[in-house]
Amino acid sequence: MRKLLRILSMLAMAALAGVLLALLVGDSVFHRTVPAVRLVYDLQGTASGISDDARAAVMAVLLKRRLDRQEMRDVQVWKSGARIQVLAPASVPKGDLKRVLAMGGMLSFHVVVEDPNEAGVSEMLARMEPGGEGPKRHAGDALRWFPCAQTGISPVEATSGGINYILVYTSADRSMTHADISRTWSVKNARPTRDQAGGTAVAFELDKPGAKRFGELTGNNLGRKLAIVLDGNVLSVPRVNNRIEGHGIISGGPGGFAQTEAEYLTSTLNAGSLPAKLAAEPASEEYLTMTLGLSPLARSLLKVAAIALAIIAAALWCARLLLRRLHPTVRDQQAALRSLGLYDEP
């Protein structure tokens, strides 16, 4: 048994060394040049308290993480001044790449205004009248208009430019946004599901900080309608019947979402929110070549193999130690006695 454990330990260590070596030299061994496209993007909007250069640096990290989650691990992203550069092999569909890059992913929740006689509502309605300012937000507004494809879901609705809007609250006790950077939260995961009517919907789960805030928001606004807003557009307006801790369902209205809409929404939520958005189209687009090594799948498999072999080697080593303690050999017994000064060499 001891001999078998020793042989297995040696084999595990040798295999682990081989896997680690493959990870180190794999990119050199499998070095190849492939056609690629380089896209250069400007950032939209401005952010207070942070320079465009610093914002681009954050965006590059988050975009790379987003692309990795979308199984586009060979795509490289880096900042170039206040711009973002993306280098992708031609094997990555350019349309899919641009779609993922264009996702804003900014999810927020707002209690819907349901009383037309409430203070401030008349002023907001006046802005939406012909010749008014429209849905533009003013500094200090406690209410806000959001576009919504569904009509008749709120007593306070208005149209502007042919687009339907509903009125919601923006105060901290009646909304949950990303404005407070000291209380960050995010979507943990999202997946297609079915709503109560059997239509296609999207279920989402928030991280721990988000679950706490969502529980507070829903618990303090029981019986009210809650607008689920993604990138400034209302997706769904369910009524809050009980306190909800960190999960929910976005329904697609009568009939639910189309399959492509549900998949896009799921991908957007899983991609994570960004502090800014890229311009709708790249400032420049260039076709060239790029160098690749190990494929992302091969690299991931090697990492998994290395972890598994390390665990196996550790387990075999522990088994050998346990066996020596439970069934010591004569040599082990002599060594123990010698360490206590109770054994003299013959």
Short mmCIF file of C-alpha atoms in Angstrom, two decimals:
data_model
loop_
_atom_site.label_atom_id
_atom_site.label_comp_id
_atom_site.label_asym_id
_atom_site.label_seq_id
_atom_site.Cartn_x
_atom_site.Cartn_y
_atom_site.Cartn_z
CA MET A 1 0.00 0.00 0.00
CA ARG A 2 2.82 2.39 0.89
CA LYS A 3 4.57 1.66 -2.36
CA LEU A 4 1.38 2.23 -4.35
CA LEU A 5 0.74 5.58 -2.67
CA ARG A 6 4.35 6.63 -3.33
CA ILE A 7 4.06 5.72 -7.02
CA LEU A 8 0.72 7.51 -7.37
CA SER A 9 2.12 10.62 -5.65
CA MET A 10 5.09 10.69 -8.02
CA LEU A 11 2.82 10.29 -11.04
CA ALA A 12 0.51 13.09 -9.84
CA MET A 13 3.44 15.43 -9.27
CA ALA A 14 4.91 14.61 -12.67
CA ALA A 15 1.55 15.22 -14.37
CA LEU A 16 1.15 18.50 -12.49
CA ALA A 17 4.60 19.62 -13.61
CA GLY A 18 3.69 18.74 -17.20
CA VAL A 19 0.44 20.72 -17.10
CA LEU A 20 2.17 23.76 -15.57
CA LEU A 21 4.87 23.55 -18.24
CA ALA A 22 2.19 23.40 -20.94
CA LEU A 23 0.61 26.56 -19.52
CA LEU A 24 3.97 28.34 -19.53
CA VAL A 25 5.13 27.40 -23.03
CA GLY A 26 1.78 26.72 -24.70
CA ASP A 27 1.42 30.20 -26.19
CA SER A 28 4.87 29.89 -27.79
CA VAL A 29 4.30 26.37 -29.08
CA PHE A 30 0.86 27.12 -30.52
CA HIS A 31 1.82 30.57 -31.77
CA ARG A 32 -0.22 31.56 -34.82
CA THR A 33 -1.17 34.69 -36.75
CA VAL A 34 -4.81 35.22 -37.71
CA PRO A 35 -6.78 37.95 -39.52
CA ALA A 36 -8.37 40.44 -37.16
CA VAL A 37 -10.26 43.72 -36.90
CA ARG A 38 -9.37 46.67 -34.67
CA LEU A 39 -12.14 48.97 -33.52
CA VAL A 40 -11.51 52.33 -31.84
CA TYR A 41 -14.35 53.82 -29.78
CA ASP A 42 -15.00 57.17 -28.15
CA LEU A 43 -16.83 57.32 -24.81
CA GLN A 44 -20.24 58.97 -24.66
CA GLY A 45 -21.19 61.52 -22.02
CA THR A 46 -19.13 62.92 -19.19
CA ALA A 47 -18.65 61.93 -15.57
CA SER A 48 -18.06 64.26 -12.66
CA GLY A 49 -15.12 63.61 -10.37
CA ILE A 50 -13.25 61.37 -12.80
CA SER A 51 -11.12 62.19 -15.83
CA ASP A 52 -11.87 60.77 -19.27
CA ASP A 53 -8.52 58.96 -19.17
CA ALA A 54 -9.32 57.26 -15.85
CA ARG A 55 -12.83 56.44 -17.04
CA ALA A 56 -11.41 54.78 -20.16
CA ALA A 57 -9.09 52.67 -18.00
CA VAL A 58 -12.03 51.40 -15.93
CA MET A 59 -14.09 50.79 -19.06
CA ALA A 60 -11.32 48.70 -20.63
CA VAL A 61 -11.18 46.37 -17.62
CA LEU A 62 -14.96 45.98 -17.41
CA LEU A 63 -15.36 45.46 -21.16
CA LYS A 64 -12.72 42.72 -21.15
CA ARG A 65 -14.53 41.01 -18.28
CA ARG A 66 -17.82 41.34 -20.18
CA LEU A 67 -16.36 39.84 -23.38
CA ASP A 68 -14.86 36.94 -21.42
CA ARG A 69 -18.28 36.17 -19.96
CA GLN A 70 -19.67 36.17 -23.51
CA GLU A 71 -17.11 33.53 -24.54
CA MET A 72 -15.04 36.07 -26.52
CA ARG A 73 -11.81 35.54 -24.56
CA ASP A 74 -9.47 36.04 -27.54
CA VAL A 75 -10.66 39.64 -27.91
CA GLN A 76 -8.18 42.17 -26.52
CA VAL A 77 -9.27 45.51 -25.00
CA TRP A 78 -7.14 48.41 -23.87
CA LYS A 79 -7.40 52.15 -23.41
CA SER A 80 -5.72 54.60 -25.74
CA GLY A 81 -5.88 58.01 -24.13
CA ALA A 82 -9.57 58.69 -23.58
CA ARG A 83 -10.54 56.09 -26.18
CA ILE A 84 -11.09 52.33 -26.12
CA GLN A 85 -9.38 50.03 -28.62
CA VAL A 86 -10.68 46.54 -29.33
CA LEU A 87 -8.72 43.92 -31.26
CA ALA A 88 -10.67 40.80 -32.24
CA PRO A 89 -9.87 37.80 -34.46
CA ALA A 90 -11.99 37.50 -37.59
CA SER A 91 -13.49 34.29 -36.16
CA VAL A 92 -15.51 36.46 -33.75
CA PRO A 93 -18.61 37.73 -35.64
CA LYS A 94 -18.24 41.48 -35.88
CA GLY A 95 -21.97 42.05 -35.47
CA ASP A 96 -22.05 40.08 -32.21
CA LEU A 97 -18.94 41.87 -30.99
CA LYS A 98 -20.43 45.31 -31.63
CA ARG A 99 -23.69 44.27 -29.97
CA VAL A 100 -21.90 43.19 -26.79
CA LEU A 101 -19.81 46.37 -26.75
CA ALA A 102 -22.91 48.52 -27.20
CA MET A 103 -24.69 47.08 -24.16
CA GLY A 104 -25.07 49.61 -21.36
CA GLY A 105 -26.48 47.18 -18.84
CA MET A 106 -27.56 49.92 -16.38
CA LEU A 107 -30.46 48.43 -14.40
CA SER A 108 -32.52 50.52 -11.96
CA PHE A 109 -35.84 50.32 -10.12
CA HIS A 110 -38.33 53.15 -9.55
CA VAL A 111 -41.67 53.28 -7.77
CA VAL A 112 -44.31 54.47 -10.25
CA VAL A 113 -46.32 57.65 -9.61
CA GLU A 114 -49.99 56.62 -9.46
CA ASP A 115 -51.68 59.72 -8.01
CA PRO A 116 -52.18 62.49 -10.62
CA ASN A 117 -52.95 64.97 -7.81
CA GLU A 118 -49.66 64.47 -6.01
CA ALA A 119 -47.39 67.49 -5.58
CA GLY A 120 -45.13 68.06 -8.58
CA VAL A 121 -47.12 65.91 -11.01
CA SER A 122 -48.94 68.82 -12.66
CA GLU A 123 -45.63 70.52 -13.39
CA MET A 124 -44.22 67.35 -14.96
CA LEU A 125 -47.37 66.95 -17.08
CA ALA A 126 -47.11 70.56 -18.24
CA ARG A 127 -43.63 69.86 -19.61
CA MET A 128 -45.10 67.13 -21.84
CA GLU A 129 -47.77 69.35 -23.38
CA PRO A 130 -47.30 70.67 -26.96
CA GLY A 131 -44.65 73.38 -26.87
CA GLY A 132 -43.39 72.18 -23.48
CA GLU A 133 -39.85 71.10 -22.60
CA GLY A 134 -40.63 67.43 -22.97
CA PRO A 135 -39.20 64.62 -20.80
CA LYS A 136 -35.84 66.33 -20.25
CA ARG A 137 -34.72 65.96 -16.64
CA HIS A 138 -33.96 69.04 -14.50
CA ALA A 139 -31.51 69.20 -11.62
CA GLY A 140 -33.32 68.65 -8.34
CA ASP A 141 -36.31 66.85 -9.89
CA ALA A 142 -37.89 64.34 -7.51
CA LEU A 143 -39.85 62.82 -10.41
CA ARG A 144 -38.74 61.64 -13.84
CA TRP A 145 -40.21 60.53 -17.14
CA PHE A 146 -39.04 57.21 -18.60
CA PRO A 147 -40.03 55.87 -22.04
CA CYS A 148 -42.20 52.77 -21.92
CA ALA A 149 -43.40 50.67 -24.87
CA GLN A 150 -46.49 49.53 -22.98
CA THR A 151 -49.42 51.92 -22.57
CA GLY A 152 -52.19 52.04 -19.99
CA ILE A 153 -50.03 50.64 -17.18
CA SER A 154 -49.94 53.83 -15.11
CA PRO A 155 -52.48 56.58 -14.33
CA VAL A 156 -49.79 59.16 -15.07
CA GLU A 157 -48.61 58.75 -18.66
CA ALA A 158 -47.79 61.20 -21.44
CA THR A 159 -46.41 61.19 -24.97
CA SER A 160 -43.64 63.24 -26.50
CA GLY A 161 -42.32 62.88 -30.02
CA GLY A 162 -44.60 59.90 -30.56
CA ILE A 163 -43.06 58.03 -27.60
CA ASN A 164 -45.03 56.97 -24.53
CA TYR A 165 -43.63 57.88 -21.09
CA ILE A 166 -44.56 57.03 -17.51
CA LEU A 167 -43.73 59.09 -14.42
CA VAL A 168 -41.64 57.61 -11.60
CA TYR A 169 -39.95 58.69 -8.38
CA THR A 170 -36.20 59.27 -8.16
CA SER A 171 -35.85 59.79 -4.38
CA ALA A 172 -33.61 57.37 -2.47
CA ASP A 173 -36.54 55.79 -0.60
CA ARG A 174 -38.50 55.11 -3.79
CA SER A 175 -35.79 54.15 -6.25
CA MET A 176 -32.71 51.96 -6.52
CA THR A 177 -30.05 53.24 -8.90
CA HIS A 178 -26.27 53.31 -9.24
CA ALA A 179 -25.99 57.01 -8.38
CA ASP A 180 -24.62 56.38 -4.87
CA ILE A 181 -21.13 54.95 -5.46
CA SER A 182 -20.81 54.13 -1.75
CA ARG A 183 -23.61 51.56 -2.11
CA THR A 184 -22.68 49.65 -5.25
CA TRP A 185 -24.70 46.64 -6.36
CA SER A 186 -25.02 44.50 -9.46
CA VAL A 187 -26.93 41.67 -11.13
CA LYS A 188 -25.50 38.31 -10.10
CA ASN A 189 -27.10 36.37 -12.94
CA ALA A 190 -30.06 36.40 -15.29
CA ARG A 191 -31.81 33.64 -17.24
CA PRO A 192 -34.89 33.15 -19.46
CA THR A 193 -37.98 31.84 -17.66
CA ARG A 194 -41.79 31.88 -17.86
CA ASP A 195 -44.13 34.36 -16.23
CA GLN A 196 -47.44 33.45 -14.58
CA ALA A 197 -49.26 33.71 -17.90
CA GLY A 198 -46.80 31.33 -19.56
CA GLY A 199 -45.05 33.99 -21.62
CA THR A 200 -41.28 34.24 -22.03
CA ALA A 201 -39.73 36.39 -19.29
CA VAL A 202 -36.31 36.97 -17.74
CA ALA A 203 -35.49 36.11 -14.13
CA PHE A 204 -32.70 38.01 -12.40
CA GLU A 205 -30.79 37.65 -9.12
CA LEU A 206 -28.93 40.47 -7.40
CA ASP A 207 -25.70 40.27 -5.43
CA LYS A 208 -25.75 40.55 -1.62
CA PRO A 209 -25.71 44.40 -1.43
CA GLY A 210 -28.31 44.56 -4.19
CA ALA A 211 -30.52 41.99 -2.44
CA LYS A 212 -30.48 44.07 0.74
CA ARG A 213 -31.39 47.30 -1.05
CA PHE A 214 -34.07 45.58 -3.16
CA GLY A 215 -35.59 44.13 0.00
CA GLU A 216 -35.71 47.58 1.57
CA LEU A 217 -37.24 49.15 -1.54
CA THR A 218 -39.95 46.53 -2.02
CA GLY A 219 -40.65 46.19 1.70
CA ASN A 220 -41.21 49.94 2.07
CA ASN A 221 -43.46 50.20 -1.00
CA LEU A 222 -45.89 47.31 -0.70
CA GLY A 223 -48.89 47.62 -2.99
CA ARG A 224 -47.13 50.09 -5.29
CA LYS A 225 -46.10 49.55 -8.91
CA LEU A 226 -42.36 49.22 -9.55
CA ALA A 227 -40.79 50.17 -12.89
CA ILE A 228 -37.86 47.97 -13.92
CA VAL A 229 -35.67 50.19 -16.09
CA LEU A 230 -32.74 49.12 -18.27
CA ASP A 231 -30.58 51.76 -19.95
CA GLY A 232 -33.30 54.39 -19.49
CA ASN A 233 -36.19 52.32 -20.89
CA VAL A 234 -38.99 50.74 -18.85
CA LEU A 235 -39.07 46.98 -19.38
CA SER A 236 -41.75 45.92 -16.95
CA VAL A 237 -44.06 47.42 -14.29
CA PRO A 238 -45.07 44.73 -11.77
CA ARG A 239 -46.96 45.50 -8.58
CA VAL A 240 -45.11 44.81 -5.34
CA ASN A 241 -47.24 42.38 -3.31
CA ASN A 242 -44.59 41.39 -0.76
CA ARG A 243 -41.01 42.08 0.25
CA ILE A 244 -38.60 40.63 -2.32
CA GLU A 245 -35.04 39.75 -1.32
CA GLY A 246 -32.74 40.01 -4.29
CA HIS A 247 -34.58 38.37 -7.15
CA GLY A 248 -37.35 39.13 -9.59
CA ILE A 249 -38.87 38.50 -12.99
CA ILE A 250 -39.05 40.91 -15.92
CA SER A 251 -42.13 40.11 -17.98
CA GLY A 252 -42.59 41.09 -21.58
CA GLY A 253 -46.18 42.24 -21.28
CA PRO A 254 -49.02 40.34 -22.97
CA GLY A 255 -47.53 37.30 -24.69
CA GLY A 256 -44.13 37.80 -23.10
CA PHE A 257 -40.84 38.62 -24.81
CA ALA A 258 -39.88 37.24 -28.19
CA GLN A 259 -37.12 34.66 -27.86
CA THR A 260 -34.51 36.99 -29.37
CA GLU A 261 -35.59 39.80 -27.01
CA ALA A 262 -35.27 37.51 -23.97
CA GLU A 263 -31.83 36.33 -25.08
CA TYR A 264 -30.65 39.91 -25.65
CA LEU A 265 -31.98 41.04 -22.27
CA THR A 266 -30.38 38.07 -20.53
CA SER A 267 -27.03 38.77 -22.20
CA THR A 268 -27.24 42.46 -21.31
CA LEU A 269 -27.97 41.81 -17.63
CA ASN A 270 -25.30 39.11 -17.36
CA ALA A 271 -22.77 41.39 -19.05
CA GLY A 272 -22.90 43.77 -16.09
CA SER A 273 -23.38 47.52 -16.02
CA LEU A 274 -20.77 50.00 -17.24
CA PRO A 275 -19.95 53.48 -15.86
CA ALA A 276 -20.30 54.90 -19.39
CA LYS A 277 -21.27 53.84 -22.90
CA LEU A 278 -19.23 53.55 -26.06
CA ALA A 279 -20.23 55.61 -29.07
CA ALA A 280 -22.86 53.96 -31.25
CA GLU A 281 -20.27 53.34 -33.99
CA PRO A 282 -16.47 53.05 -33.82
CA ALA A 283 -14.42 56.12 -34.71
CA SER A 284 -12.23 53.89 -36.87
CA GLU A 285 -12.23 50.30 -38.11
CA GLU A 286 -9.08 48.63 -39.41
CA TYR A 287 -8.41 45.13 -40.72
CA LEU A 288 -5.02 43.60 -39.83
CA THR A 289 -3.59 40.48 -38.16
CA MET A 290 -3.08 39.48 -34.53
CA THR A 291 -1.07 36.81 -32.76
CA LEU A 292 -2.77 34.09 -30.73
CA GLY A 293 -1.45 31.26 -28.57
CA LEU A 294 -3.45 28.63 -26.71
CA SER A 295 -7.16 28.80 -27.28
CA PRO A 296 -9.19 30.07 -24.29
CA LEU A 297 -10.82 26.63 -23.96
CA ALA A 298 -7.47 24.84 -23.89
CA ARG A 299 -6.10 27.31 -21.34
CA SER A 300 -9.15 26.84 -19.13
CA LEU A 301 -8.90 23.04 -19.34
CA LEU A 302 -5.21 23.13 -18.42
CA LYS A 303 -5.95 25.34 -15.41
CA VAL A 304 -8.69 22.96 -14.26
CA ALA A 305 -6.34 20.00 -14.74
CA ALA A 306 -3.61 21.74 -12.73
CA ILE A 307 -5.97 22.43 -9.83
CA ALA A 308 -7.30 18.85 -9.89
CA LEU A 309 -3.80 17.34 -9.96
CA ALA A 310 -2.65 19.59 -7.12
CA ILE A 311 -5.60 18.43 -5.01
CA ILE A 312 -4.92 14.78 -5.86
CA ALA A 313 -1.22 15.12 -5.01
CA ALA A 314 -2.05 16.78 -1.68
CA ALA A 315 -4.60 14.06 -0.86
CA LEU A 316 -2.10 11.29 -1.63
CA TRP A 317 0.55 12.98 0.52
CA CYS A 318 -1.92 13.26 3.43
CA ALA A 319 -2.89 9.60 2.94
CA ARG A 320 0.76 8.57 3.19
CA LEU A 321 1.19 10.54 6.42
CA LEU A 322 -1.99 9.05 7.90
CA LEU A 323 -0.90 5.53 6.95
CA ARG A 324 2.49 6.04 8.62
CA ARG A 325 0.76 7.16 11.82
CA LEU A 326 -1.77 4.32 11.88
CA HIS A 327 0.59 1.57 10.72
CA PRO A 328 4.19 2.62 11.42
CA THR A 329 7.00 0.45 10.07
CA VAL A 330 9.83 -0.82 12.25
CA ARG A 331 12.00 1.97 10.88
CA ASP A 332 9.33 4.53 11.84
CA GLN A 333 9.15 3.10 15.36
CA GLN A 334 12.92 3.21 15.73
CA ALA A 335 13.01 6.80 14.51
CA ALA A 336 10.35 7.78 17.06
CA LEU A 337 12.20 6.10 19.91
CA ARG A 338 15.50 7.63 18.77
CA SER A 339 13.97 11.12 18.86
CA LEU A 340 13.04 10.46 22.52
CA GLY A 341 16.50 9.06 23.36
CA LEU A 342 15.06 5.63 24.09
CA TYR A 343 16.74 3.70 21.32
CA ASP A 344 20.42 2.94 20.82
CA GLU A 345 21.82 1.70 17.57
CA PRO A 346 22.92 -1.98 17.83
#
